[in-house]
Coordinates of C-alpha atoms and ligand atoms in Angstrom, one line a residue:
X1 CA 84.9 109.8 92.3
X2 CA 86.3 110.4 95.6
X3 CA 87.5 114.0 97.5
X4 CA 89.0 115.0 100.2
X5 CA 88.0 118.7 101.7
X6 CA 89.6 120.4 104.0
X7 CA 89.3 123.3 106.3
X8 CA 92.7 124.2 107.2
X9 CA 94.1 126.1 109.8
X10 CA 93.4 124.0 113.0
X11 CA 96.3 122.7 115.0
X12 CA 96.2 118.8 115.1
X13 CA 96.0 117.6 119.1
X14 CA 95.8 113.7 120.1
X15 CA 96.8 110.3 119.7
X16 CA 97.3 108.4 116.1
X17 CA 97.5 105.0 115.9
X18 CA 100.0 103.9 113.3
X19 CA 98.9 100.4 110.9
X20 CA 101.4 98.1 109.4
X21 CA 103.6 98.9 106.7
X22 CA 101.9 98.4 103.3
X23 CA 105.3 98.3 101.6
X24 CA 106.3 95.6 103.7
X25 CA 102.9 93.7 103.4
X26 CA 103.0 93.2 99.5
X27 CA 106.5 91.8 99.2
X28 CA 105.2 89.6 102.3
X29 CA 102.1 88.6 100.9
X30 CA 103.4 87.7 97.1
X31 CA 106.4 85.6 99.5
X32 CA 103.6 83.6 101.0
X33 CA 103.1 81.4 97.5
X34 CA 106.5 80.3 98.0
X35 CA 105.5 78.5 101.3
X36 CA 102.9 76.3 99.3
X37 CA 101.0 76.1 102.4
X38 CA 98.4 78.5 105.0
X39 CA 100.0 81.7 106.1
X40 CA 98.3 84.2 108.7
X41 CA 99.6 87.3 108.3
X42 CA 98.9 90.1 110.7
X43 CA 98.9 93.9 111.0
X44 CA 97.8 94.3 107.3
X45 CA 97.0 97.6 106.8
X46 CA 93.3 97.6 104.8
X47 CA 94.1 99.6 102.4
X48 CA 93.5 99.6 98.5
X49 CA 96.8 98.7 97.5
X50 CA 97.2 95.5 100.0
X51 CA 93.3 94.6 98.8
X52 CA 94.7 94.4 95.0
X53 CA 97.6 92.0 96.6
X54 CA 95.0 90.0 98.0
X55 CA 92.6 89.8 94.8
X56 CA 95.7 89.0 92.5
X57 CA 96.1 85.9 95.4
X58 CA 92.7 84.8 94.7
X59 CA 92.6 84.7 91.4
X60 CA 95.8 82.7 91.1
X61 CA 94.0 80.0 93.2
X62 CA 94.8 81.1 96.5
X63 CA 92.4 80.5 99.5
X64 CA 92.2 84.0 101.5
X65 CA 89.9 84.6 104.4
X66 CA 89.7 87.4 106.9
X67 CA 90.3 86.2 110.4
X68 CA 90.2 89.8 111.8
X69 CA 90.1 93.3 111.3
X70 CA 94.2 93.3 110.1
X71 CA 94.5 89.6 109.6
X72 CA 94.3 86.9 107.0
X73 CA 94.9 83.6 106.3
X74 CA 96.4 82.5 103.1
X75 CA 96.6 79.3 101.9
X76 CA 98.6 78.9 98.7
X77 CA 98.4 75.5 97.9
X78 CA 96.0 75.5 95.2
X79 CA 98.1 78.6 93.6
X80 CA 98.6 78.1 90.0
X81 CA 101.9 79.1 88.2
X82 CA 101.2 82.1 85.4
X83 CA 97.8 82.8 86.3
X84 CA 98.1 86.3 87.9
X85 CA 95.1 88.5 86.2
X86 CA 97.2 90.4 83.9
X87 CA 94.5 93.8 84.5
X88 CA 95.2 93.5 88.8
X89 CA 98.5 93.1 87.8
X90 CA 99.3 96.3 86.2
X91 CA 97.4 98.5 89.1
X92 CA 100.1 97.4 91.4
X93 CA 103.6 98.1 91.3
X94 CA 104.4 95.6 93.7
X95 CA 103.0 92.4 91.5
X96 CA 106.4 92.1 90.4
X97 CA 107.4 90.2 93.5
X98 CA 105.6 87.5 91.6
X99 CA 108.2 86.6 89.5
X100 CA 110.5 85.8 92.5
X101 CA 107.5 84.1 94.3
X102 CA 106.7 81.8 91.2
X103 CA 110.2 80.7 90.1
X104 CA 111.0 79.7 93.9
X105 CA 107.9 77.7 94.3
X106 CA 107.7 76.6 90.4
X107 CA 110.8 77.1 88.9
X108 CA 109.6 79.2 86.3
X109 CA 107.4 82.5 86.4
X110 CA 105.0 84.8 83.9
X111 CA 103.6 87.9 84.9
X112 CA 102.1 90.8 83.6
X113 CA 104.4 94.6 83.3
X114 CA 102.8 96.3 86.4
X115 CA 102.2 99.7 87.3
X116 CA 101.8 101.8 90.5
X117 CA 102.9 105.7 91.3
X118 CA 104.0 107.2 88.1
X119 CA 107.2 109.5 89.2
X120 CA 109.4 108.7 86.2
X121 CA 110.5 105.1 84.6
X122 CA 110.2 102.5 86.9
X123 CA 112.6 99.5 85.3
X124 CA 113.1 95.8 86.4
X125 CA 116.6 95.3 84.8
X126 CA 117.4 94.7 88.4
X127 CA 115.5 92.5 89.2
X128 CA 115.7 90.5 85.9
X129 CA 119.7 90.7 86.2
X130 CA 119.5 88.9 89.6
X131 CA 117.1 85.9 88.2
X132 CA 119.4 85.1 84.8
X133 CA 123.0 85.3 87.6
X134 CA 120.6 82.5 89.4
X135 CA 120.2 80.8 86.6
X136 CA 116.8 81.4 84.7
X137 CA 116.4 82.8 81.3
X138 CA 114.1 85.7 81.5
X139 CA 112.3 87.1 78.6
X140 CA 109.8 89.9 77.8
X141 CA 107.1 89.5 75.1
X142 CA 103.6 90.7 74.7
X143 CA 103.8 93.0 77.7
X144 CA 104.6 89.5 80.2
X145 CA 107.7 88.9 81.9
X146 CA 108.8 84.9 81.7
X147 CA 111.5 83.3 83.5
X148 CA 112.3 79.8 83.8
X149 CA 114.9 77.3 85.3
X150 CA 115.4 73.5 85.0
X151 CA 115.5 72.2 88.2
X152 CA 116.4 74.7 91.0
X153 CA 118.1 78.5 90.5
X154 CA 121.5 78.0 91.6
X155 CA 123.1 80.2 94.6
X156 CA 125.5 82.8 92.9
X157 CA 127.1 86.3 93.9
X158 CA 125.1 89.3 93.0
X159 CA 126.6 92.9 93.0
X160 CA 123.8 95.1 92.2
X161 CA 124.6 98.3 90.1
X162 CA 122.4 100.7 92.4
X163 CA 120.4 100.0 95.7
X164 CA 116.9 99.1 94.8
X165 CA 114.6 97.9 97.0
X166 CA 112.1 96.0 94.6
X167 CA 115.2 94.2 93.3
X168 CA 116.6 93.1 96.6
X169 CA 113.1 91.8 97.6
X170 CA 112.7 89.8 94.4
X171 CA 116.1 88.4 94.3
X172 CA 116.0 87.5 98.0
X173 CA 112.3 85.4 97.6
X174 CA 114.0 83.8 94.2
X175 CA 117.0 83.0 96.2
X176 CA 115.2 81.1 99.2
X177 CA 114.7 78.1 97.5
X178 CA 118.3 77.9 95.1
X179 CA 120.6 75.4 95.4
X180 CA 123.4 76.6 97.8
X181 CA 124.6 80.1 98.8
X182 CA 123.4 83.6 97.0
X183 CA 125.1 86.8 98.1
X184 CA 123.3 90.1 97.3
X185 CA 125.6 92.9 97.9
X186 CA 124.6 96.4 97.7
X187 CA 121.4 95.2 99.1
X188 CA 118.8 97.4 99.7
X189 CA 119.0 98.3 103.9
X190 CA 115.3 99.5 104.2
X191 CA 113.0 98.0 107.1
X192 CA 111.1 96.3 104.8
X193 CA 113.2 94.3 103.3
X194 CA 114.5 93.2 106.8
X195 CA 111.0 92.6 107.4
X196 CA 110.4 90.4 104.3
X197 CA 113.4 88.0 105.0
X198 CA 112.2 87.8 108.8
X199 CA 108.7 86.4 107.8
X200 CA 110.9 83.9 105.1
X201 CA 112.9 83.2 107.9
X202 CA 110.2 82.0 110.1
X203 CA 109.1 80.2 106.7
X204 CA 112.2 78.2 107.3
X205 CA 114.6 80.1 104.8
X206 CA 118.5 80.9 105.5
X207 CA 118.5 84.5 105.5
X208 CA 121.5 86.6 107.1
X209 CA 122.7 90.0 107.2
X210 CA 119.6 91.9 106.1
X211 CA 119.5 95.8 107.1
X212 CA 123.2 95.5 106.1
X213 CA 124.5 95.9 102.2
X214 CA 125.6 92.3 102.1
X215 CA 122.7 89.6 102.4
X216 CA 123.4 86.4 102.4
X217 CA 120.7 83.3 101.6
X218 CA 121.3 80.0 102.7
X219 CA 119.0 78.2 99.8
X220 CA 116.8 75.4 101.5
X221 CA 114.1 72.7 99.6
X222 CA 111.2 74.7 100.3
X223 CA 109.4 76.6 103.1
X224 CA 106.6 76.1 105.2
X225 CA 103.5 78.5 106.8
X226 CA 104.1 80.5 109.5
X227 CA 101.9 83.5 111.8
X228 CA 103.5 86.8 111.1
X229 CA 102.6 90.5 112.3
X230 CA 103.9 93.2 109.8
X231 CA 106.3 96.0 110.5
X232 CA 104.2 99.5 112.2
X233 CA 104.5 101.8 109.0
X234 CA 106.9 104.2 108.8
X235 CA 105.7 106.8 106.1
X236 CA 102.1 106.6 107.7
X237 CA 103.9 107.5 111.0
X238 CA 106.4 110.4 108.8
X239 CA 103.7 111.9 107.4
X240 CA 101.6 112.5 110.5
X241 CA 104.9 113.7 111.9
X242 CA 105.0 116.8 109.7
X243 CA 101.0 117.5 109.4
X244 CA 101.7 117.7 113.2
X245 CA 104.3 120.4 112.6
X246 CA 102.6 121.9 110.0
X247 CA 99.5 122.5 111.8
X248 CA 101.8 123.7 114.4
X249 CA 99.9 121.1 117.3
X250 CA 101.1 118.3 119.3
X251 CA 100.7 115.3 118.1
X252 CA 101.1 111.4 119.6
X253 CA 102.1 108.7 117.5
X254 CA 101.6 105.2 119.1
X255 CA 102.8 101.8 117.1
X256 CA 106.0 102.7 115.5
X257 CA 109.8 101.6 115.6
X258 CA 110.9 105.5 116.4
X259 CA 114.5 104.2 114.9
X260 CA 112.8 103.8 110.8
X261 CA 112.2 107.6 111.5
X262 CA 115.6 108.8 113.0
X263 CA 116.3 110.5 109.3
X264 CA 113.0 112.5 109.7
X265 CA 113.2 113.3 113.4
X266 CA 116.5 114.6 113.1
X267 CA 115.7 116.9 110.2
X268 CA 112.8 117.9 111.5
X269 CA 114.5 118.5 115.0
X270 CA 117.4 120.6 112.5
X271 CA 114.0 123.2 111.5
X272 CA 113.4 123.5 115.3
X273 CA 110.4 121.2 115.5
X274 CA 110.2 119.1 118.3
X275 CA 109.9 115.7 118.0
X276 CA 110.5 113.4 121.4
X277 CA 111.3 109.6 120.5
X278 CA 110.1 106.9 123.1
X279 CA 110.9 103.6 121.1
X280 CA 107.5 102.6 120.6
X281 CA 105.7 105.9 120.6
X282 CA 106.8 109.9 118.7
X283 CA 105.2 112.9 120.0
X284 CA 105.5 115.9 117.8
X285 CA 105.2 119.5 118.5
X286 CA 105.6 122.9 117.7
X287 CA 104.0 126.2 118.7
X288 CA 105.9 129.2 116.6
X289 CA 107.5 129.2 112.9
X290 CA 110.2 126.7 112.3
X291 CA 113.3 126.9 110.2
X292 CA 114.6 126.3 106.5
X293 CA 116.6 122.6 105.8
X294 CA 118.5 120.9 103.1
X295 CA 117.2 117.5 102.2
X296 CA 118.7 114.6 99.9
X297 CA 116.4 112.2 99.5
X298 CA 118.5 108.9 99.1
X299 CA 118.1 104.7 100.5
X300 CA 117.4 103.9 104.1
X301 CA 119.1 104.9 106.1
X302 CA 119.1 108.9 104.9
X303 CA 115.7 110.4 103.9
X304 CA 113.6 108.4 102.3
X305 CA 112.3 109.5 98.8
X306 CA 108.7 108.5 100.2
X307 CA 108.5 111.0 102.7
X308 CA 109.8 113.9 100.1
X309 CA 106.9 115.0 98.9
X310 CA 105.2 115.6 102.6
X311 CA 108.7 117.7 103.6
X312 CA 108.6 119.8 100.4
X313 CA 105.1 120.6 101.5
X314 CA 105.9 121.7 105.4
X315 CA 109.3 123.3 103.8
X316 CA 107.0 125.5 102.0
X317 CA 105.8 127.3 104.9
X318 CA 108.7 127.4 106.3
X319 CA 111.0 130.7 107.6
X320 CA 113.7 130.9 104.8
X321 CA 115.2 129.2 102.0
X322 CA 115.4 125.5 101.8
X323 CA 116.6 123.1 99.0
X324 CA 114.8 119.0 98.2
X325 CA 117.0 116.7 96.5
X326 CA 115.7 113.7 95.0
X327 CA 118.2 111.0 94.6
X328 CA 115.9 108.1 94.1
X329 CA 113.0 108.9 91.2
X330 CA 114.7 111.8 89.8
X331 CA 111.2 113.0 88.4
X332 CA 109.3 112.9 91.8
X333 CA 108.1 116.5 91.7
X334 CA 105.0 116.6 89.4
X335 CA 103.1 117.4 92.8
X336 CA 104.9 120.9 92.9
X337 CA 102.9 122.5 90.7
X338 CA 99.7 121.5 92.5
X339 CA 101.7 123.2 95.4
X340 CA 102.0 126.1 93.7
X341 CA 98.2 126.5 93.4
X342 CA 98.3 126.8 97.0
X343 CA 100.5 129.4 97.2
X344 CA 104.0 127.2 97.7
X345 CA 106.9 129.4 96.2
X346 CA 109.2 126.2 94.9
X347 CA 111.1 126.1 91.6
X348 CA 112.7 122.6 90.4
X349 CA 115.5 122.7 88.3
X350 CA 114.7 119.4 86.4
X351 CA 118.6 119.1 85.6
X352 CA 119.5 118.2 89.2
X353 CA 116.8 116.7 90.8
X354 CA 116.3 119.5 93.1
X355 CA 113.7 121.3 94.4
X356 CA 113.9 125.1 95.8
X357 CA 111.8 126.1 98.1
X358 CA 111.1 129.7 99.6
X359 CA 109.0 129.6 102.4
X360 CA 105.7 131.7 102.7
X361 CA 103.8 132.8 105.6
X362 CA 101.0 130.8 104.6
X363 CA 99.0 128.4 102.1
X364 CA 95.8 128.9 101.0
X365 CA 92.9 126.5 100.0
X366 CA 92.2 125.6 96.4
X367 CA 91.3 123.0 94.3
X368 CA 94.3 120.6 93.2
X369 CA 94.9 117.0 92.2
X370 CA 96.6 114.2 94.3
X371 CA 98.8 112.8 91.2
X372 CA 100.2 109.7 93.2
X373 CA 100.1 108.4 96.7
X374 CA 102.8 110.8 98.7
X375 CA 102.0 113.7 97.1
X376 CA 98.4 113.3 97.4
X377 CA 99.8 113.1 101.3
X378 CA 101.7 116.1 101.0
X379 CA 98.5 118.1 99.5
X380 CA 96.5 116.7 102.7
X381 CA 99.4 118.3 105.1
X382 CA 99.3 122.0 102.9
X383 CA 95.6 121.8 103.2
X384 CA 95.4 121.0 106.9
X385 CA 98.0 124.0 106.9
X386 CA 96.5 126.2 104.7
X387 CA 93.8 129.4 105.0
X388 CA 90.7 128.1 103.7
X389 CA 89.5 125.4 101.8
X390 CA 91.3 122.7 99.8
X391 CA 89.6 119.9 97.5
X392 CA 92.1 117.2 96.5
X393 CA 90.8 115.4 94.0
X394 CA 91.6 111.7 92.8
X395 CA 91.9 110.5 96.0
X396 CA 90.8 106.7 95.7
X397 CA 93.5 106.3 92.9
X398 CA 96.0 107.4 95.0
X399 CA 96.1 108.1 98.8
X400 CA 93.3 105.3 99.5
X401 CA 96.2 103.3 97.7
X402 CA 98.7 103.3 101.1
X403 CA 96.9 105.1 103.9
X404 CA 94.0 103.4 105.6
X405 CA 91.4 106.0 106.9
X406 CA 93.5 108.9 106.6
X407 CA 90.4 111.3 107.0
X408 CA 89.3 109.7 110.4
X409 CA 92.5 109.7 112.0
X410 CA 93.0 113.3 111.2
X411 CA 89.4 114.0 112.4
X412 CA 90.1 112.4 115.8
X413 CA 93.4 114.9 116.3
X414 CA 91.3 117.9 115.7
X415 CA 91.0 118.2 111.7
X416 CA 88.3 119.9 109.5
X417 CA 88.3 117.2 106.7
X418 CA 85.9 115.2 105.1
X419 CA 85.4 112.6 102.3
X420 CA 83.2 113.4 99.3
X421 CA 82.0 110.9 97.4
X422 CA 80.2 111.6 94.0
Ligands
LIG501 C1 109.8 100.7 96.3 C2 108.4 101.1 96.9 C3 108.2 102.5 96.6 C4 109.3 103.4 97.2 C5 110.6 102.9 96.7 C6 111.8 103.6 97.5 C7 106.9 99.1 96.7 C8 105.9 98.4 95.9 N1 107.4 100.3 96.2 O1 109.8 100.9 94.9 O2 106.9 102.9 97.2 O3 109.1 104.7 96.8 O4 110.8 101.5 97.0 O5 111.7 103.3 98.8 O6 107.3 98.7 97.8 N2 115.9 100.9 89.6 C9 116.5 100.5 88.4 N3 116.3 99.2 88.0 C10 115.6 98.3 88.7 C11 115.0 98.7 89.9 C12 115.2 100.0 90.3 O7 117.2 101.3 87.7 O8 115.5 97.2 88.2 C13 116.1 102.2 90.1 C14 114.8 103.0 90.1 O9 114.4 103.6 88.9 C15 115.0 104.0 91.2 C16 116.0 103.2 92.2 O10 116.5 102.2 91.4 O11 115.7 105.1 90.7 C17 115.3 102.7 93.4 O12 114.1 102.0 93.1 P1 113.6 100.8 94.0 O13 114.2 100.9 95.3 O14 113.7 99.6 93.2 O15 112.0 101.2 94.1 P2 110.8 100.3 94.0 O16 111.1 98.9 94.5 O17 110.3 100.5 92.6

């Protein structure tokens, strides 16, 4: 059982490095069994989630070996078709990409229902939707998801009902090897999945247009291995941005594409917050109080719904009223009641979606549980905020999930905060 205490009350000061993007790894790293061949991929960040990813490779017959602190080499040839452990499986949200990845490479697929953060139902009809317009028939039985084709998928037209990143990911990998041309509009815009169809790209795939709603996939035989770096990580780098300016310090981030965070820099520059952009580096700071802001939380490029939790929790010592709106995962506030143990005056009205938030002077330390991987974020930027101590408990389950060494890179800016284990 891992905790995370903290001391709160010290201004962060200092330089944090920012790791790859760990939701642009496993869409990545599920892609590379398409290529039938040895991948190195680069910039991985080492963190629980992305360790998962890598076991669930194994297993499956995969050949992966560490060629460096953030590198590996994967070879897929000796992958086998159905054999993803179905108990890795359902720890990872992001094993569904497997059922792109298999019926490119194998023309069919079976995987295990996986799992991840628990903010509210998490379907697949998207995803499923695209394979049977390509051409499988995908069923569900005995908690598996099959799909299979004869012969190749064939290229199609696909409008999807609502921007989903998951879906566009899956549909894109499934596409890459169809006969002819797919077109996913109302594609998903986020920098991951222009990340993904860069690495298939440079895996020999025909992929145009993503970052934009219209995506188009040229389908080709079958890819090849490549060396790819990942994507710095944009929420890692978001949430830093706001313990900065909740610890009211100065803060230097180096390794990120400032542009991923325009929607956060500008809000946070609308609360009075400064936050100066220099491409490859943000430097945050503030001295005094800061200001109220409205927030919808909505697809790249507005706010994204994974840095919601970490606002809500700066908003809450904020001067004035502000209002969250979650667009995404309507049920994304189960970590405001664990807020509320800390002092945070918020009320959601489950009806809209919508957090209200009246900011207090302060926060102050108590014992409350991280209850999935951004809130248990958010709870480490109210503790670093707050008067006294905070234990966050359940830490391993979920912010070990998506941030590598959160507690050292806070320690090195100035942090009281420590991991327990017991
Ligand atoms: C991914 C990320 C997650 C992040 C989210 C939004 C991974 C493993 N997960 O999740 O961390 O919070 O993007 O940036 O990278 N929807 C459907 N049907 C579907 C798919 C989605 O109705 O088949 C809905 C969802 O319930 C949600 C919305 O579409 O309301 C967007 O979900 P989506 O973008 O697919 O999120 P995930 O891919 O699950």
């Amino acid at each position: 059982m891992k905790k995370i205490k903290i001391r709160g009350g010290r201004p962060l000061k200092g330089h944090i490095e920012i790791g790859g993007m760990k939701n642009a790894a496993l869409p990545i790293l599920f892609a590379t069994i398409i290529t039938n061949d040895v991948c190195t991929v680069d910039n991985l960040p080492p963190v629980g989630d992305i360790q998962v990813a890598l076991d669930i490779l194994s297993n499956m017959g995969a050949t992966v070996r560490r060629s460096g602190p953030t590198q590996v080499e994967i070879d897929t040839r000796g992958v086998r078709q159905g054999t993803s452990p179905a108990a890795l499986v359902r720890r990872l949200r992001g094993s569904t990409y497997l059922i792109g990845s298999e019926l490119a490479r194998f023309s069919r697929a079976k995987v295990g229902l996986s799992g991840g953060c628990n903010f509210g139902a998490r379907p697949i009809d998207l995803h499923k939707k695209g394979f049977v317009a390509l051409g499988a028939t995908v069923t569900d039985d005995d908690g598996y998801v099959s799909a299979f084709v004869h012969g190749r998928l064939k290229g199609t037209k696909i409008i999807m009902d609502n921007i989903s990143v998951g879906a566009t990911a899956n549909i894109l990998m499934a596409a890459c090897t169809a006969e002819g041309v797919t077109t996913i509009e109302n594609a998903a815009h986020e920098p991951h999945i222009v990340d993904l169809a860069s690495f298939l790209n440079n895996c020999g795939a025909h992929i145009t247009g993503a970052g934009t709603s219209i995506i188009k996939v040229r389908g080709v035989e079958k890819l090849h291995g490549c060396h790819y770096t990942i994507i710095p990580d944009m929420i890692e780098a978001g949430t830093y941005m706001v313990a900065a300016a909740a610890t009211k310090g100065e803060v230097v981030l180096d390794n990120v594409i400032s542009r991923h965070l325009d929607a956060v820099s500008a809000k946070m520059r609308e609360m009075g917050i400064t936050v100066l952009d220099e491409g490859d580096r943000i430097t945050v700071k503030t001295t005094g109080s800061f200001g109220s802001a409205n927030i919808q939380a909505v697809p790249y490029p507005g706010f994204p719904t994974d840095m919601q939790p970490q606002i809500t929790a700066l908003l809450s010592i904020a001067d004035g009223i502000s209002t969250v709106t979650e667009n995404v995962f309507k049920k994304r506030f189960r970590y405001v009641e664990e807020l509320q143990r800390m002092g945070a005056a918020i009320n959601v009205d489950d009806q809209n979606s919508t957090a209200t938030i009246v900011g207090v002077r302060t926060l102050h330390g108590a014992t409350v549980t991280s209850t999935d991987l951004r809130a248990g974020a958010a709870m480490v930027i109210a503790g670093l905020a707050a008067e006294g101590e905070t234990c966050i408990l359940e830490v391993a389950e979920t912010i070990e999930r998506g941030y590598y060494d959160i507690v050292g890179k806070l320690r090195a800016v100035g942090a009281d905060i420590e991991l327990v284990e017991e």
